[in-house]
PDB file of C-alpha atoms and ligand atoms in Angstrom:
ATOM      1  CA  UNK A   1      46.766 -52.403  -0.240  1.00  0.00           C
ATOM      2  CA  UNK A   2      50.633 -51.268   1.865  1.00  0.00           C
ATOM      3  CA  UNK A   3      49.955 -48.930   4.094  1.00  0.00           C
ATOM      4  CA  UNK A   4      49.724 -45.081   2.343  1.00  0.00           C
ATOM      5  CA  UNK A   5      52.613 -44.057   4.630  1.00  0.00           C
ATOM      6  CA  UNK A   6      54.795 -46.579   4.235  1.00  0.00           C
ATOM      7  CA  UNK A   7      56.873 -48.079   7.337  1.00  0.00           C
ATOM      8  CA  UNK A   8      56.829 -44.464   8.933  1.00  0.00           C
ATOM      9  CA  UNK A   9      53.476 -45.261  10.838  1.00  0.00           C
ATOM     10  CA  UNK A  10      55.410 -46.405  14.439  1.00  0.00           C
ATOM     11  CA  UNK A  11      57.971 -43.136  13.563  1.00  0.00           C
ATOM     12  CA  UNK A  12      55.378 -40.173  13.079  1.00  0.00           C
ATOM     13  CA  UNK A  13      53.579 -41.722  16.499  1.00  0.00           C
ATOM     14  CA  UNK A  14      56.669 -41.188  17.972  1.00  0.00           C
ATOM     15  CA  UNK A  15      57.420 -37.705  16.805  1.00  0.00           C
ATOM     16  CA  UNK A  16      52.753 -37.190  17.707  1.00  0.00           C
ATOM     17  CA  UNK A  17      53.701 -38.056  21.224  1.00  0.00           C
ATOM     18  CA  UNK A  18      56.797 -35.749  21.571  1.00  0.00           C
ATOM     19  CA  UNK A  19      54.719 -33.137  20.801  1.00  0.00           C
ATOM     20  CA  UNK A  20      52.217 -33.369  22.488  1.00  0.00           C
ATOM     21  CA  UNK A  21      54.472 -34.780  26.353  1.00  0.00           C
ATOM     22  CA  UNK A  22      55.844 -30.697  25.620  1.00  0.00           C
ATOM     23  CA  UNK A  23      52.800 -29.130  25.263  1.00  0.00           C
ATOM     24  CA  UNK A  24      51.827 -30.492  28.347  1.00  0.00           C
ATOM     25  CA  UNK A  25      54.425 -30.412  30.138  1.00  0.00           C
ATOM     26  CA  UNK A  26      54.132 -26.764  29.101  1.00  0.00           C
ATOM     27  CA  UNK A  27      50.460 -27.147  30.049  1.00  0.00           C
ATOM     28  CA  UNK A  28      51.675 -28.557  34.026  1.00  0.00           C
ATOM     29  CA  UNK A  29      54.779 -25.912  33.926  1.00  0.00           C
ATOM     30  CA  UNK A  30      52.791 -23.089  33.510  1.00  0.00           C
ATOM     31  CA  UNK A  31      49.811 -24.274  36.287  1.00  0.00           C
ATOM     32  CA  UNK A  32      52.271 -24.687  38.498  1.00  0.00           C
ATOM     33  CA  UNK A  33      53.422 -20.490  38.332  1.00  0.00           C
ATOM     34  CA  UNK A  34      49.996 -19.126  37.931  1.00  0.00           C
ATOM     35  CA  UNK A  35      47.209 -21.791  39.209  1.00  0.00           C
ATOM     36  CA  UNK A  36      45.663 -21.979  36.221  1.00  0.00           C
ATOM     37  CA  UNK A  37      45.459 -24.571  33.442  1.00  0.00           C
ATOM     38  CA  UNK A  38      46.304 -22.731  29.981  1.00  0.00           C
ATOM     39  CA  UNK A  39      44.924 -25.471  27.795  1.00  0.00           C
ATOM     40  CA  UNK A  40      40.965 -27.232  28.386  1.00  0.00           C
ATOM     41  CA  UNK A  41      41.958 -29.481  26.107  1.00  0.00           C
ATOM     42  CA  UNK A  42      44.335 -31.450  23.253  1.00  0.00           C
ATOM     43  CA  UNK A  43      43.735 -34.115  20.759  1.00  0.00           C
ATOM     44  CA  UNK A  44      46.185 -35.893  19.086  1.00  0.00           C
ATOM     45  CA  UNK A  45      45.600 -37.829  16.022  1.00  0.00           C
ATOM     46  CA  UNK A  46      47.303 -39.828  12.881  1.00  0.00           C
ATOM     47  CA  UNK A  47      45.220 -38.855   9.686  1.00  0.00           C
ATOM     48  CA  UNK A  48      43.048 -42.367   9.138  1.00  0.00           C
ATOM     49  CA  UNK A  49      44.645 -44.156   5.890  1.00  0.00           C
ATOM     50  CA  UNK A  50      40.837 -43.525   4.063  1.00  0.00           C
ATOM     51  CA  UNK A  51      41.752 -39.687   5.088  1.00  0.00           C
ATOM     52  CA  UNK A  52      45.074 -39.148   3.897  1.00  0.00           C
ATOM     53  CA  UNK A  53      43.882 -40.758   0.519  1.00  0.00           C
ATOM     54  CA  UNK A  54      41.159 -38.878  -0.157  1.00  0.00           C
ATOM     55  CA  UNK A  55      42.530 -36.418   0.646  1.00  0.00           C
ATOM     56  CA  UNK A  56      45.700 -36.943  -2.357  1.00  0.00           C
ATOM     57  CA  UNK A  57      42.746 -37.775  -4.937  1.00  0.00           C
ATOM     58  CA  UNK A  58      41.020 -34.461  -3.776  1.00  0.00           C
ATOM     59  CA  UNK A  59      44.746 -31.827  -3.943  1.00  0.00           C
ATOM     60  CA  UNK A  60      45.463 -34.468  -7.730  1.00  0.00           C
ATOM     61  CA  UNK A  61      48.264 -35.862  -6.157  1.00  0.00           C
ATOM     62  CA  UNK A  62      49.783 -39.448  -6.581  1.00  0.00           C
ATOM     63  CA  UNK A  63      48.226 -42.382  -2.985  1.00  0.00           C
ATOM     64  CA  UNK A  64      52.068 -42.324  -2.005  1.00  0.00           C
ATOM     65  CA  UNK A  65      54.220 -41.745   1.396  1.00  0.00           C
ATOM     66  CA  UNK A  66      55.401 -38.542  -0.647  1.00  0.00           C
ATOM     67  CA  UNK A  67      52.281 -37.088  -1.235  1.00  0.00           C
ATOM     68  CA  UNK A  68      51.129 -37.736   2.167  1.00  0.00           C
ATOM     69  CA  UNK A  69      54.268 -37.154   4.243  1.00  0.00           C
ATOM     70  CA  UNK A  70      55.977 -34.500   2.468  1.00  0.00           C
ATOM     71  CA  UNK A  71      53.293 -32.974  -0.017  1.00  0.00           C
ATOM     72  CA  UNK A  72      50.336 -32.644   2.575  1.00  0.00           C
ATOM     73  CA  UNK A  73      50.218 -31.132   5.710  1.00  0.00           C
ATOM     74  CA  UNK A  74      48.512 -32.891   8.459  1.00  0.00           C
ATOM     75  CA  UNK A  75      49.316 -36.596   8.230  1.00  0.00           C
ATOM     76  CA  UNK A  76      50.115 -35.746  11.933  1.00  0.00           C
ATOM     77  CA  UNK A  77      46.773 -33.689  13.209  1.00  0.00           C
ATOM     78  CA  UNK A  78      47.185 -31.350  15.981  1.00  0.00           C
ATOM     79  CA  UNK A  79      44.536 -29.064  18.231  1.00  0.00           C
ATOM     80  CA  UNK A  80      45.269 -27.392  21.266  1.00  0.00           C
ATOM     81  CA  UNK A  81      42.227 -25.655  23.183  1.00  0.00           C
ATOM     82  CA  UNK A  82      42.783 -22.856  24.784  1.00  0.00           C
ATOM     83  CA  UNK A  83      40.532 -21.234  27.113  1.00  0.00           C
ATOM     84  CA  UNK A  84      41.479 -17.843  26.750  1.00  0.00           C
ATOM     85  CA  UNK A  85      42.850 -16.000  23.791  1.00  0.00           C
ATOM     86  CA  UNK A  86      45.945 -15.139  25.591  1.00  0.00           C
ATOM     87  CA  UNK A  87      46.684 -18.802  26.223  1.00  0.00           C
ATOM     88  CA  UNK A  88      46.732 -19.800  22.829  1.00  0.00           C
ATOM     89  CA  UNK A  89      49.620 -17.396  21.680  1.00  0.00           C
ATOM     90  CA  UNK A  90      51.574 -19.100  25.519  1.00  0.00           C
ATOM     91  CA  UNK A  91      51.295 -22.386  23.219  1.00  0.00           C
ATOM     92  CA  UNK A  92      52.267 -21.076  19.923  1.00  0.00           C
ATOM     93  CA  UNK A  93      55.542 -19.318  21.264  1.00  0.00           C
ATOM     94  CA  UNK A  94      55.953 -22.551  23.349  1.00  0.00           C
ATOM     95  CA  UNK A  95      55.867 -24.963  20.264  1.00  0.00           C
ATOM     96  CA  UNK A  96      58.033 -22.310  18.361  1.00  0.00           C
ATOM     97  CA  UNK A  97      60.675 -22.851  21.047  1.00  0.00           C
ATOM     98  CA  UNK A  98      60.609 -26.200  20.771  1.00  0.00           C
ATOM     99  CA  UNK A  99      63.513 -28.063  19.905  1.00  0.00           C
ATOM    100  CA  UNK A 100      64.379 -29.608  16.308  1.00  0.00           C
ATOM    101  CA  UNK A 101      60.861 -27.938  15.794  1.00  0.00           C
ATOM    102  CA  UNK A 102      61.008 -25.344  12.595  1.00  0.00           C
ATOM    103  CA  UNK A 103      57.440 -23.342  12.419  1.00  0.00           C
ATOM    104  CA  UNK A 104      57.179 -23.608   7.942  1.00  0.00           C
ATOM    105  CA  UNK A 105      53.637 -21.734   8.815  1.00  0.00           C
ATOM    106  CA  UNK A 106      51.633 -19.945  10.779  1.00  0.00           C
ATOM    107  CA  UNK A 107      47.599 -18.500   9.637  1.00  0.00           C
ATOM    108  CA  UNK A 108      46.312 -16.388  12.345  1.00  0.00           C
ATOM    109  CA  UNK A 109      43.079 -16.958  11.075  1.00  0.00           C
ATOM    110  CA  UNK A 110      42.430 -15.214  15.048  1.00  0.00           C
ATOM    111  CA  UNK A 111      44.129 -11.878  13.770  1.00  0.00           C
ATOM    112  CA  UNK A 112      42.275 -11.943  10.119  1.00  0.00           C
ATOM    113  CA  UNK A 113      38.953 -14.398  10.761  1.00  0.00           C
ATOM    114  CA  UNK A 114      37.882 -16.616   7.145  1.00  0.00           C
ATOM    115  CA  UNK A 115      34.943 -14.832   5.043  1.00  0.00           C
ATOM    116  CA  UNK A 116      32.826 -17.872   6.327  1.00  0.00           C
ATOM    117  CA  UNK A 117      33.904 -16.284  10.229  1.00  0.00           C
ATOM    118  CA  UNK A 118      37.206 -19.280  11.486  1.00  0.00           C
ATOM    119  CA  UNK A 119      38.813 -18.064  13.894  1.00  0.00           C
ATOM    120  CA  UNK A 120      42.218 -20.744  14.808  1.00  0.00           C
ATOM    121  CA  UNK A 121      45.420 -20.189  14.250  1.00  0.00           C
ATOM    122  CA  UNK A 122      47.728 -21.867  12.343  1.00  0.00           C
ATOM    123  CA  UNK A 123      51.157 -23.960  12.326  1.00  0.00           C
ATOM    124  CA  UNK A 124      52.250 -26.151   9.903  1.00  0.00           C
ATOM    125  CA  UNK A 125      55.524 -27.229  11.769  1.00  0.00           C
ATOM    126  CA  UNK A 126      59.054 -29.246  10.960  1.00  0.00           C
ATOM    127  CA  UNK A 127      60.218 -31.993  13.661  1.00  0.00           C
ATOM    128  CA  UNK A 128      63.631 -33.595  13.453  1.00  0.00           C
ATOM    129  CA  UNK A 129      64.179 -32.298   8.845  1.00  0.00           C
ATOM    130  CA  UNK A 130      60.898 -34.749   8.458  1.00  0.00           C
ATOM    131  CA  UNK A 131      57.981 -35.152   9.194  1.00  0.00           C
ATOM    132  CA  UNK A 132      54.925 -33.062   9.004  1.00  0.00           C
ATOM    133  CA  UNK A 133      52.238 -31.660  11.494  1.00  0.00           C
ATOM    134  CA  UNK A 134      49.025 -29.451  11.934  1.00  0.00           C
ATOM    135  CA  UNK A 135      48.722 -27.630  14.676  1.00  0.00           C
ATOM    136  CA  UNK A 136      45.266 -25.907  15.732  1.00  0.00           C
ATOM    137  CA  UNK A 137      45.478 -24.015  18.851  1.00  0.00           C
ATOM    138  CA  UNK A 138      42.173 -21.776  19.150  1.00  0.00           C
ATOM    139  CA  UNK A 139      39.859 -21.030  22.257  1.00  0.00           C
ATOM    140  CA  UNK A 140      36.519 -23.230  23.773  1.00  0.00           C
ATOM    141  CA  UNK A 141      35.253 -20.431  21.591  1.00  0.00           C
ATOM    142  CA  UNK A 142      36.761 -20.883  18.174  1.00  0.00           C
ATOM    143  CA  UNK A 143      36.402 -24.846  19.094  1.00  0.00           C
ATOM    144  CA  UNK A 144      32.788 -25.296  19.220  1.00  0.00           C
ATOM    145  CA  UNK A 145      31.608 -22.916  16.458  1.00  0.00           C
ATOM    146  CA  UNK A 146      34.599 -25.022  14.067  1.00  0.00           C
ATOM    147  CA  UNK A 147      32.820 -28.305  15.118  1.00  0.00           C
ATOM    148  CA  UNK A 148      29.311 -27.061  14.478  1.00  0.00           C
ATOM    149  CA  UNK A 149      30.324 -25.566  11.360  1.00  0.00           C
ATOM    150  CA  UNK A 150      31.575 -29.073  10.503  1.00  0.00           C
ATOM    151  CA  UNK A 151      28.558 -30.968  11.508  1.00  0.00           C
ATOM    152  CA  UNK A 152      26.337 -29.328   9.307  1.00  0.00           C
ATOM    153  CA  UNK A 153      28.885 -28.712   6.474  1.00  0.00           C
ATOM    154  CA  UNK A 154      27.308 -30.590   4.176  1.00  0.00           C
ATOM    155  CA  UNK A 155      23.417 -29.746   4.415  1.00  0.00           C
ATOM    156  CA  UNK A 156      23.861 -25.835   4.376  1.00  0.00           C
ATOM    157  CA  UNK A 157      25.576 -25.285   1.418  1.00  0.00           C
ATOM    158  CA  UNK A 158      22.009 -25.535  -0.942  1.00  0.00           C
ATOM    159  CA  UNK A 159      18.662 -25.065  -0.248  1.00  0.00           C
ATOM    160  CA  UNK A 160      16.757 -21.722  -0.476  1.00  0.00           C
ATOM    161  CA  UNK A 161      18.452 -20.497   2.184  1.00  0.00           C
ATOM    162  CA  UNK A 162      21.533 -21.238   2.154  1.00  0.00           C
ATOM    163  CA  UNK A 163      22.354 -17.525   2.101  1.00  0.00           C
ATOM    164  CA  UNK A 164      20.594 -16.657   5.633  1.00  0.00           C
ATOM    165  CA  UNK A 165      22.280 -19.686   6.809  1.00  0.00           C
ATOM    166  CA  UNK A 166      26.164 -18.756   5.694  1.00  0.00           C
ATOM    167  CA  UNK A 167      25.452 -14.619   7.322  1.00  0.00           C
ATOM    168  CA  UNK A 168      23.839 -16.853  10.840  1.00  0.00           C
ATOM    169  CA  UNK A 169      27.306 -18.967  11.128  1.00  0.00           C
ATOM    170  CA  UNK A 170      29.564 -16.003  10.747  1.00  0.00           C
ATOM    171  CA  UNK A 171      27.102 -13.867  12.948  1.00  0.00           C
ATOM    172  CA  UNK A 172      27.460 -16.720  15.243  1.00  0.00           C
ATOM    173  CA  UNK A 173      31.006 -16.969  15.041  1.00  0.00           C
ATOM    174  CA  UNK A 174      31.585 -13.009  15.108  1.00  0.00           C
ATOM    175  CA  UNK A 175      29.678 -13.164  18.612  1.00  0.00           C
ATOM    176  CA  UNK A 176      31.901 -15.901  20.094  1.00  0.00           C
ATOM    177  CA  UNK A 177      34.712 -13.895  19.137  1.00  0.00           C
ATOM    178  CA  UNK A 178      33.702 -10.554  20.777  1.00  0.00           C
ATOM    179  CA  UNK A 179      32.612 -12.888  23.708  1.00  0.00           C
ATOM    180  CA  UNK A 180      36.627 -13.610  24.589  1.00  0.00           C
ATOM    181  CA  UNK A 181      37.905 -10.613  23.926  1.00  0.00           C
ATOM    182  CA  UNK A 182      34.894  -9.901  27.240  1.00  0.00           C
ATOM    183  CA  UNK A 183      36.320 -12.965  28.638  1.00  0.00           C
ATOM    184  CA  UNK A 184      39.857 -11.828  28.193  1.00  0.00           C
ATOM    185  CA  UNK A 185      39.906  -9.025  29.992  1.00  0.00           C
ATOM    186  CA  UNK A 186      37.586  -9.666  32.450  1.00  0.00           C
ATOM    187  CA  UNK A 187      40.524 -12.109  32.969  1.00  0.00           C
ATOM    188  CA  UNK A 188      43.452  -9.561  33.162  1.00  0.00           C
ATOM    189  CA  UNK A 189      41.339  -7.221  35.211  1.00  0.00           C
ATOM    190  CA  UNK A 190      41.084 -10.198  37.757  1.00  0.00           C
ATOM    191  CA  UNK A 191      44.691 -11.003  37.308  1.00  0.00           C
ATOM    192  CA  UNK A 192      46.176  -7.526  38.208  1.00  0.00           C
ATOM    193  CA  UNK A 193      43.990  -7.120  41.385  1.00  0.00           C
ATOM    194  CA  UNK A 194      45.805 -10.106  42.762  1.00  0.00           C
TER     195      UNK A 194
HETATM  196  P1  0O2 B   1      40.585 -32.418   6.554  1.00  0.00           P
HETATM  197  O1  0O2 B   1      42.250 -33.523   5.751  1.00  0.00           O
HETATM  198  O2  0O2 B   1      40.097 -32.663   5.778  1.00  0.00           O
HETATM  199  O3  0O2 B   1      40.383 -32.085   7.507  1.00  0.00           O
HETATM  200  P2  0O2 B   1      45.869 -27.458   4.150  1.00  0.00           P
HETATM  201  O4  0O2 B   1      46.766 -26.060   4.999  1.00  0.00           O
HETATM  202  O5  0O2 B   1      46.216 -27.315   2.363  1.00  0.00           O
HETATM  203  O6  0O2 B   1      45.894 -28.865   4.610  1.00  0.00           O
HETATM  204  P3  0O2 B   1      44.301 -24.871   4.362  1.00  0.00           P
HETATM  205  O7  0O2 B   1      42.276 -24.608   3.367  1.00  0.00           O
HETATM  206  O8  0O2 B   1      45.074 -23.901   2.283  1.00  0.00           O
HETATM  207  O9  0O2 B   1      44.088 -26.662   3.693  1.00  0.00           O
HETATM  208  O10 0O2 B   1      44.775 -24.743   4.896  1.00  0.00           O
HETATM  209  P4  0O2 B   1      43.731 -24.115   6.699  1.00  0.00           P
HETATM  210  O11 0O2 B   1      42.283 -23.358   6.533  1.00  0.00           O
HETATM  211  O12 0O2 B   1      44.351 -23.957   7.913  1.00  0.00           O
HETATM  212  O13 0O2 B   1      42.147 -25.295   6.792  1.00  0.00           O
HETATM  213  C1  0O2 B   1      43.555 -26.240   7.371  1.00  0.00           C
HETATM  214  C2  0O2 B   1      42.144 -27.604   8.311  1.00  0.00           C
HETATM  215  O14 0O2 B   1      41.787 -26.173   9.247  1.00  0.00           O
HETATM  216  C3  0O2 B   1      40.804 -27.696   7.776  1.00  0.00           C
HETATM  217  O15 0O2 B   1      41.659 -29.003   7.139  1.00  0.00           O
HETATM  218  C4  0O2 B   1      40.042 -28.072   8.971  1.00  0.00           C
HETATM  219  O16 0O2 B   1      40.517 -28.322   9.708  1.00  0.00           O
HETATM  220  C5  0O2 B   1      39.908 -26.075   9.556  1.00  0.00           C
HETATM  221  N1  0O2 B   1      39.192 -25.330   8.677  1.00  0.00           N
HETATM  222  C6  0O2 B   1      40.020 -24.505   7.683  1.00  0.00           C
HETATM  223  N2  0O2 B   1      39.185 -24.225   7.597  1.00  0.00           N
HETATM  224  C7  0O2 B   1      37.527 -24.586   8.149  1.00  0.00           C
HETATM  225  C8  0O2 B   1      36.487 -24.187   8.295  1.00  0.00           C
HETATM  226  O17 0O2 B   1      35.770 -22.994   8.024  1.00  0.00           O
HETATM  227  N3  0O2 B   1      35.739 -24.618   9.066  1.00  0.00           N
HETATM  228  C9  0O2 B   1      36.305 -25.792  10.131  1.00  0.00           C
HETATM  229  N4  0O2 B   1      35.829 -25.972  10.900  1.00  0.00           N
HETATM  230  N5  0O2 B   1      37.043 -26.073   9.383  1.00  0.00           N
HETATM  231  C10 0O2 B   1      38.077 -25.871   9.320  1.00  0.00           C
HETATM  232  P5  0O2 B   1      40.803 -29.628   5.472  1.00  0.00           P
HETATM  233  O18 0O2 B   1      41.775 -28.381   4.936  1.00  0.00           O
HETATM  234  O19 0O2 B   1      39.332 -29.438   5.763  1.00  0.00           O
HETATM  235  O20 0O2 B   1      41.500 -31.136   5.916  1.00  0.00           O
END
């Protein structure tokens, strides 16, 4: 079977690598200026053939290259995990300023958390007028919660305790968010003293 990405996979990979390199350049620059890395880690992937086909079916889209590259926004997915909330916004501003990058959509689930407690900053970008990428930028705490919630997602929907589980997960998300704010305040105090 032909790839859902047609012959575009090498170009997609090159575009993804370019964005990751520019994030690494930002890290180096900020490390040189301040002595600390704004990014804990960064992961990038091209959505697998199987996941892309499954997403097309879920969205009622034909399984073709147009759906994969145009209708669906995360053929390229990049996740940037930062230590502090302010770093999340520095990375966002950097990505917005990159040549050849146009922000199509910005979803700030940090300022406006999802009802289940999910927090993250999402950018959908168009690169060179051609390729879309979804960039998720969040703190370590937000990332930990998202990973654990994703892990438990398929098991938690049913059962007598479903409502309690949802509200406990939300409580954990809110507590982590509160800790993130305290950590930011502590860092700001340390920076003021330097
Ligand atoms: P996948 O590919 O199965 O991971 P869209 O922008 O159209 O892709 P949506 O839902 O409007 O879809 O966008 P949103 O809310 O920005 O979510 C996009 C991605 O963010 C999700 O991918 C997840 O990876 C992540 N995400 C969003 N909400 C949650 C959440 O409550 N918990 C966790 N753990 N992750 C979340 P998809 O859509 O699931 O697609």
